[in-house]
mmCIF file of C-alpha atoms in Angstrom:
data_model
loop_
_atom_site.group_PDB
_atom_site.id
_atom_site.type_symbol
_atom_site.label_atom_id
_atom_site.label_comp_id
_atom_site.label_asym_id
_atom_site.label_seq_id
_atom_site.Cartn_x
_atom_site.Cartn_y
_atom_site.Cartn_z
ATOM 1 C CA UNK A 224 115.980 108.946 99.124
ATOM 2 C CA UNK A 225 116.777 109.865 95.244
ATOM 3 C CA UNK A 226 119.237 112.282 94.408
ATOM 4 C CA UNK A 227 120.532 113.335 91.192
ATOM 5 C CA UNK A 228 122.411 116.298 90.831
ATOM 6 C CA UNK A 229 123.428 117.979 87.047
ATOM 7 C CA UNK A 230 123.370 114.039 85.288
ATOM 8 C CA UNK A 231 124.682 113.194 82.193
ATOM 9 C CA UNK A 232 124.424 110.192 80.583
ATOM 10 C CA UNK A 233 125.943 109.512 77.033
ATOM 11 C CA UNK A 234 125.876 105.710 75.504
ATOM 12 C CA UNK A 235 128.006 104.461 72.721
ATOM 13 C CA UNK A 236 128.303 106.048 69.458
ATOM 14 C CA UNK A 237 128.079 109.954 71.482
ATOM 15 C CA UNK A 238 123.925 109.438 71.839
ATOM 16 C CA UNK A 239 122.913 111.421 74.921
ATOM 17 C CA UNK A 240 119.908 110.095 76.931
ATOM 18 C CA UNK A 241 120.584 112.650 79.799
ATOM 19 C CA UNK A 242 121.273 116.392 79.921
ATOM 20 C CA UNK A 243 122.170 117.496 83.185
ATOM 21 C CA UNK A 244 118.923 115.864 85.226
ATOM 22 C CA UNK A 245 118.625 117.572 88.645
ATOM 23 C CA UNK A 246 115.716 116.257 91.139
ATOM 24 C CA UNK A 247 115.594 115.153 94.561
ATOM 25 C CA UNK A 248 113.093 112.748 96.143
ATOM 26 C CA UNK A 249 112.722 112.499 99.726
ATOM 27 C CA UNK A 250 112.346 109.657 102.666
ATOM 28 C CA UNK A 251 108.511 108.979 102.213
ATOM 29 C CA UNK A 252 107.408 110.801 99.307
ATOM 30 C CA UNK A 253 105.572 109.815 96.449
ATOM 31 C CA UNK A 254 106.030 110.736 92.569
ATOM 32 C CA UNK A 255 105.736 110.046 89.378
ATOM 33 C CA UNK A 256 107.953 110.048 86.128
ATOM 34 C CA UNK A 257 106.251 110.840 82.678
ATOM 35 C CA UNK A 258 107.983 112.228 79.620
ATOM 36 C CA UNK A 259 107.154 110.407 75.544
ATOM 37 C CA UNK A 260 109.111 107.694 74.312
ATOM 38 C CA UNK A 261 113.089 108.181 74.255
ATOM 39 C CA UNK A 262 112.790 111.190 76.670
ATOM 40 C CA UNK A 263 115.427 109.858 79.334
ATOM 41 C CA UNK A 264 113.268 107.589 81.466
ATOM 42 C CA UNK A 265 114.312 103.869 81.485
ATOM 43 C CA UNK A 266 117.856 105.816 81.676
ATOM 44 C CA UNK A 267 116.961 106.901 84.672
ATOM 45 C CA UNK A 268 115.876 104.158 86.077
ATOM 46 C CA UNK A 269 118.617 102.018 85.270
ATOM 47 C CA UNK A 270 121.217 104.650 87.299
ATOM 48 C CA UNK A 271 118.908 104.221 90.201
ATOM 49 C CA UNK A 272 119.472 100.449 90.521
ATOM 50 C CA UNK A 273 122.699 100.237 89.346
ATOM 51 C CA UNK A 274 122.430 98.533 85.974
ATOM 52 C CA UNK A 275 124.524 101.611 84.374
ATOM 53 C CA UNK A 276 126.684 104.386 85.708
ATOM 54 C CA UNK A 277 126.423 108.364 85.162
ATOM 55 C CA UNK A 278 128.788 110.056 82.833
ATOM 56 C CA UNK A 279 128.707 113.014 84.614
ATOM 57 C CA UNK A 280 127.009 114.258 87.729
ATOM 58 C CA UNK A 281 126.172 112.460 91.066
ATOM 59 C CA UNK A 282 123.607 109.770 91.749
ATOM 60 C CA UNK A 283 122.753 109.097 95.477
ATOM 61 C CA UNK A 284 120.192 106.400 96.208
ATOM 62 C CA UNK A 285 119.370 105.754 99.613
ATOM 63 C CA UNK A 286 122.390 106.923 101.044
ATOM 64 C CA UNK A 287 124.802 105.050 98.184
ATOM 65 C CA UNK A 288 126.941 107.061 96.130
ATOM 66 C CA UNK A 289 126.215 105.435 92.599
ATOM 67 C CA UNK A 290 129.063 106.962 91.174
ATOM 68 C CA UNK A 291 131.614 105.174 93.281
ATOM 69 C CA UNK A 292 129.572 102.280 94.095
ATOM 70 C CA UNK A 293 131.617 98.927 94.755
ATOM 71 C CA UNK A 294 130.067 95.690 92.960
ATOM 72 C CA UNK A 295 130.588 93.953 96.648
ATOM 73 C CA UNK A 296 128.261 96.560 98.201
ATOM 74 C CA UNK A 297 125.663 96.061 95.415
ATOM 75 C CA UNK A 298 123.674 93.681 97.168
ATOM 76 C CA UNK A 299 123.106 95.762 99.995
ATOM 77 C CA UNK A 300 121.835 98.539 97.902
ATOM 78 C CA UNK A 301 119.217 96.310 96.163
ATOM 79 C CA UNK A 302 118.161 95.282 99.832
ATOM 80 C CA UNK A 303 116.895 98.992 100.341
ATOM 81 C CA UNK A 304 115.213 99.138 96.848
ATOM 82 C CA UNK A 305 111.848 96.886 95.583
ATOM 83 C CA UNK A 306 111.494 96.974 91.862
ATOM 84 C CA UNK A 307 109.108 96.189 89.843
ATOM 85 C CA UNK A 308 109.734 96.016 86.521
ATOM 86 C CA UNK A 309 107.714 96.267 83.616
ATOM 87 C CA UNK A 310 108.245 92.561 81.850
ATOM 88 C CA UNK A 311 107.251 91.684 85.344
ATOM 89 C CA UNK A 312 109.764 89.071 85.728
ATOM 90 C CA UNK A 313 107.809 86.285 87.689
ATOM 91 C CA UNK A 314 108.433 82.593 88.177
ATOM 92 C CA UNK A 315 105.829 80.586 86.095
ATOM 93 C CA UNK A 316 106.400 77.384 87.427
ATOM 94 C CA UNK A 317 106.743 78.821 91.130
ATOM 95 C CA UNK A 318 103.130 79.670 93.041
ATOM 96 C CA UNK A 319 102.707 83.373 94.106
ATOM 97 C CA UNK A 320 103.935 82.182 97.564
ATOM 98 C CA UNK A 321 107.145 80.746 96.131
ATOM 99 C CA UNK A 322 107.554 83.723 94.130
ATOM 100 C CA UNK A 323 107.494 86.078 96.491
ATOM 101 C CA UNK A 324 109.730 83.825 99.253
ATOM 102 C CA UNK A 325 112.228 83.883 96.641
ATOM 103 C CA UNK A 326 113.343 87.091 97.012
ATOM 104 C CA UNK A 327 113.439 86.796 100.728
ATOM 105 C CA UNK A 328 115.767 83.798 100.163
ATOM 106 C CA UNK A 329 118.155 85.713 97.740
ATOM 107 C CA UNK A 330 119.194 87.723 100.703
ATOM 108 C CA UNK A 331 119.615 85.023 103.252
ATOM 109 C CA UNK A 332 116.409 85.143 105.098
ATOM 110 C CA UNK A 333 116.228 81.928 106.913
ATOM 111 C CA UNK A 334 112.534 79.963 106.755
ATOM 112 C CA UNK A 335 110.953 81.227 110.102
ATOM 113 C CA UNK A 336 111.512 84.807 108.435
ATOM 114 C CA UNK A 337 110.162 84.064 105.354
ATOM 115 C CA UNK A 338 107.051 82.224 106.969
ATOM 116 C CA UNK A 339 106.084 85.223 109.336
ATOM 117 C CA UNK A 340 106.590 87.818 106.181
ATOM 118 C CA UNK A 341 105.043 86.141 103.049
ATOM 119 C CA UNK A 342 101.879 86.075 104.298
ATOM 120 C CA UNK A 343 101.728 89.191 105.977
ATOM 121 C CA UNK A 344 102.336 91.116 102.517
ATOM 122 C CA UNK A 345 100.511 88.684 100.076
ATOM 123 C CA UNK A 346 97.534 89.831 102.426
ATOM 124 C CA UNK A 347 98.864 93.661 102.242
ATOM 125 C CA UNK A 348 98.063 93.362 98.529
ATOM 126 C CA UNK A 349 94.811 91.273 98.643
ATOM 127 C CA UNK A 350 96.769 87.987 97.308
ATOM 128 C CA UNK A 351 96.141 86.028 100.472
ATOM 129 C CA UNK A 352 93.850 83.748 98.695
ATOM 130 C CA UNK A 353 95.709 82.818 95.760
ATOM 131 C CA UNK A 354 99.484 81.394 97.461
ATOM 132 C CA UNK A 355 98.976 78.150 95.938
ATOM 133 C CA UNK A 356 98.517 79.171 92.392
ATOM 134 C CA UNK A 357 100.861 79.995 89.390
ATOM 135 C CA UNK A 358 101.472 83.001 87.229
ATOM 136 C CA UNK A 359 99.390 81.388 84.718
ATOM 137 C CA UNK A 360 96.464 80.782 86.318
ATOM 138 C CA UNK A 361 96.460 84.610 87.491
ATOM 139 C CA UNK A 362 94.630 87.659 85.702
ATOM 140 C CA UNK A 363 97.106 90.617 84.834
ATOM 141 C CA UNK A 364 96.089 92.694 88.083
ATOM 142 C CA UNK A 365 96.882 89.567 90.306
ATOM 143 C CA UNK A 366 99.785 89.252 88.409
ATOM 144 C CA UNK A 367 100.916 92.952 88.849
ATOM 145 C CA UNK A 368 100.032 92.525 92.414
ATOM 146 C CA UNK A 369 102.369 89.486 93.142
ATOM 147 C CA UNK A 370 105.611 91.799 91.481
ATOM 148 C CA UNK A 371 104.363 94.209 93.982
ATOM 149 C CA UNK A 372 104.264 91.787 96.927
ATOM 150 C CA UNK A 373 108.151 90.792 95.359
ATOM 151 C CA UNK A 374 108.971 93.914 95.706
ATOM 152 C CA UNK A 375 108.006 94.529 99.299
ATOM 153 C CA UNK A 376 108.856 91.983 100.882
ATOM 154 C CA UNK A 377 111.772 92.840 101.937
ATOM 155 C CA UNK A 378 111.108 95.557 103.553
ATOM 156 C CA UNK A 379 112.941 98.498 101.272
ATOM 157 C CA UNK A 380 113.148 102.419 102.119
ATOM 158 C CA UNK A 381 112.335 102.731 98.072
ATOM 159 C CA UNK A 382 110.049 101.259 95.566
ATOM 160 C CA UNK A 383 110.678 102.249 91.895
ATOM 161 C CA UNK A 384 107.896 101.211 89.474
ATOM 162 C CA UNK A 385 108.288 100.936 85.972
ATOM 163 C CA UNK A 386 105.160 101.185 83.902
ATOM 164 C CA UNK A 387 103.295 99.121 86.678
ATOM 165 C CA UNK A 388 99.919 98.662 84.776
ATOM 166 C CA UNK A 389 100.933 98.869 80.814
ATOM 167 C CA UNK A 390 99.044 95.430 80.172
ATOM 168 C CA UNK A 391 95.941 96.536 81.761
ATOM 169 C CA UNK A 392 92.333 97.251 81.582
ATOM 170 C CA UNK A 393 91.553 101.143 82.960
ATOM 171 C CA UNK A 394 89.954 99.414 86.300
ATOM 172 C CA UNK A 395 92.803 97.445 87.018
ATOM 173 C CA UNK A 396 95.268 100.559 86.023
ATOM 174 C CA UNK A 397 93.754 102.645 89.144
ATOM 175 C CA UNK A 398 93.778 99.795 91.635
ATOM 176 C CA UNK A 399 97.630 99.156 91.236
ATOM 177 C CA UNK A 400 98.401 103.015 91.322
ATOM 178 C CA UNK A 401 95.643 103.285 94.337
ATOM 179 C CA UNK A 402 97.894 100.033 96.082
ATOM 180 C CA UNK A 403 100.886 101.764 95.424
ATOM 181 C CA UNK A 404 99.469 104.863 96.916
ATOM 182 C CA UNK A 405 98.538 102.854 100.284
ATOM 183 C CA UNK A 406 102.138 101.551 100.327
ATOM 184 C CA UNK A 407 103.661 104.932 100.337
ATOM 185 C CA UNK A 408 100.979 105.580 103.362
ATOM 186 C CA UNK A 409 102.631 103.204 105.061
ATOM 187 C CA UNK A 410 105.972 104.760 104.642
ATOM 188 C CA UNK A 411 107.497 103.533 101.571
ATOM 189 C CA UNK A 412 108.895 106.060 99.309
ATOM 190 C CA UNK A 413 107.347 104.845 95.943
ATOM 191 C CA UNK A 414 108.734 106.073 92.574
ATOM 192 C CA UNK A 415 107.058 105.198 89.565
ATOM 193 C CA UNK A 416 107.205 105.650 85.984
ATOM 194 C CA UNK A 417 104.224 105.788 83.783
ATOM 195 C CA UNK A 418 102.201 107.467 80.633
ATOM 196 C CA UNK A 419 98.996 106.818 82.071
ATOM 197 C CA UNK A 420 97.848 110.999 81.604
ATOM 198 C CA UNK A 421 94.428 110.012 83.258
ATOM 199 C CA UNK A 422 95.633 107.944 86.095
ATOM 200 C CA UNK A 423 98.030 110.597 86.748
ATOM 201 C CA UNK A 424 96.129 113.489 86.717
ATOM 202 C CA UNK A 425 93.354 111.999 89.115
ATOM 203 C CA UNK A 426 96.187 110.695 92.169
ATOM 204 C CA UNK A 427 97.275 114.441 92.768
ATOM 205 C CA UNK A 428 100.658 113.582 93.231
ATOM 206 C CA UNK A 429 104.193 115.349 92.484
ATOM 207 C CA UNK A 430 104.736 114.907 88.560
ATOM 208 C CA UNK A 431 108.229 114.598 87.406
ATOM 209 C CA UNK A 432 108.051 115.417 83.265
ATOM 210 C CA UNK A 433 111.637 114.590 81.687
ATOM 211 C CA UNK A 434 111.775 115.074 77.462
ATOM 212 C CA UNK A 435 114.770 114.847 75.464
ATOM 213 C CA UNK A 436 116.853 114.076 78.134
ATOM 214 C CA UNK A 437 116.098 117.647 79.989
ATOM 215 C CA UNK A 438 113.603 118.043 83.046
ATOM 216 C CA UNK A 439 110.665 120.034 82.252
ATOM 217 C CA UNK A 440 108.386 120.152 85.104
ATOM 218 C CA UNK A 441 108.347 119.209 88.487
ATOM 219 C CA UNK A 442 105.442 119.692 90.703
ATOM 220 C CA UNK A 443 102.007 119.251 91.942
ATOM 221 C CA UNK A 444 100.186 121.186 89.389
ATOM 222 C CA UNK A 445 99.458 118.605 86.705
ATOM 223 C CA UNK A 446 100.964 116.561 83.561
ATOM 224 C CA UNK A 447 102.716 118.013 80.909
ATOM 225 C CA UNK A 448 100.822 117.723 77.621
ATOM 226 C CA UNK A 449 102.563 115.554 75.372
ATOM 227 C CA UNK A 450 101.672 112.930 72.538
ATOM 228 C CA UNK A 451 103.060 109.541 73.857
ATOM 229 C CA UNK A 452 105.121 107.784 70.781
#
């Protein structure tokens, strides 16, 4: 679960990137984040996995207080989120099986673990047929779908999604959003951040519009009509 409650966030030199954000998202929902360029998104994104801390207001991710968050207890957060991230991050010289193993083996998880799970979610995301290869021998989709499989494997309450599909053609757009859709099915509160107005509009799902650091909409009814910068 997500919970910010009245969040302020000012950076050096007094600029403020937040402006008392209130929104909660619950255990097994799905939703996206939209708002133009500047509007308060990465920011938010970042107080969700820890890279920053609020100035004011409360954070609550998954039942950690990010306000008085410990680094030793960190790790443990990370463990309930999956992020993928929008430079994508992967291994090039790893295959997409040793790519995704990796994060199991950041945690701990011992080699029988990692050998019942890999392949289990590599087929989850239609990868099953491509273990041996590298990043560089992947399309962009593939490649979107291994960060995926990264990001699931082990096993989080949350996945946050930053601009999943910005390198992509409009077929390949709607197939990551439509995986991402089937992973929530399955239980996985996915939150995702995009300014793909099309994509959004045709998935029906809650729409979370932040601008100038202030939330503007929240709902089911539809994207708010901005120009993306």
């Amino acid at each position: 679960m997500i919970k910010m409650t009245d969040v302020f966030k000012v950076y050096d030199k007094g600029i403020k990137a937040l402006k008392g954000v209130t929104f909660t998202l619950n255990d097994g929902e799905f939703a996206f984040l939209v708002g133009p360029s500047g509007s308060g998104k990465s920011t938010i994104i970042k107080l969700l996995n820890g890279e920053i801390a609020p100035t004011d207001g409360a954070v609550m991710v998954n039942g950690y207080n990010m306000n008085k968050i410990k680094m030793r207890k960190m790790p443990y957060l990370r463990r309930t989120l999956g992020v993928v991230f929008q430079d994508l991050r992967l291994i090039n010289e790893k295959t997409v099986y040793e790519n995704v193993a990796f994060a199991m083996r950041v945690i701990g998880a011992t080699n029988k673990e990692i050998r019942a799970r890999v392949p289990y979610i590599l087929k989850l995301v239609g990868l099953e047929h491509k273990t041996g290869m590298t990043p560089p021998e992947l399309s962009g989709g593939e490649k979107q779908r291994v960060a995926i499989a990264r990001a699931l494997v082990n096993d989080p309450q949350l996945i946050i999604a930053d601009e999943p599909t910005s390198d992509l053609d409009p077929a390949r757009k709607l197939e990551i959003f439509m995986l991402l859709q089937e992973i929530n099915k399955l239980g996985t509160t996915v939150f995702v951040v995009t300014h793909e107005k099309t994509i959004v509009d045709r998935l029906s799902e809650r729409v979370i519009a932040i601008d100038g650091g202030r939330i503007i909409s929240d709902g089911m009814d539809g994207y708010y009509n901005y120009e993306v910068e």
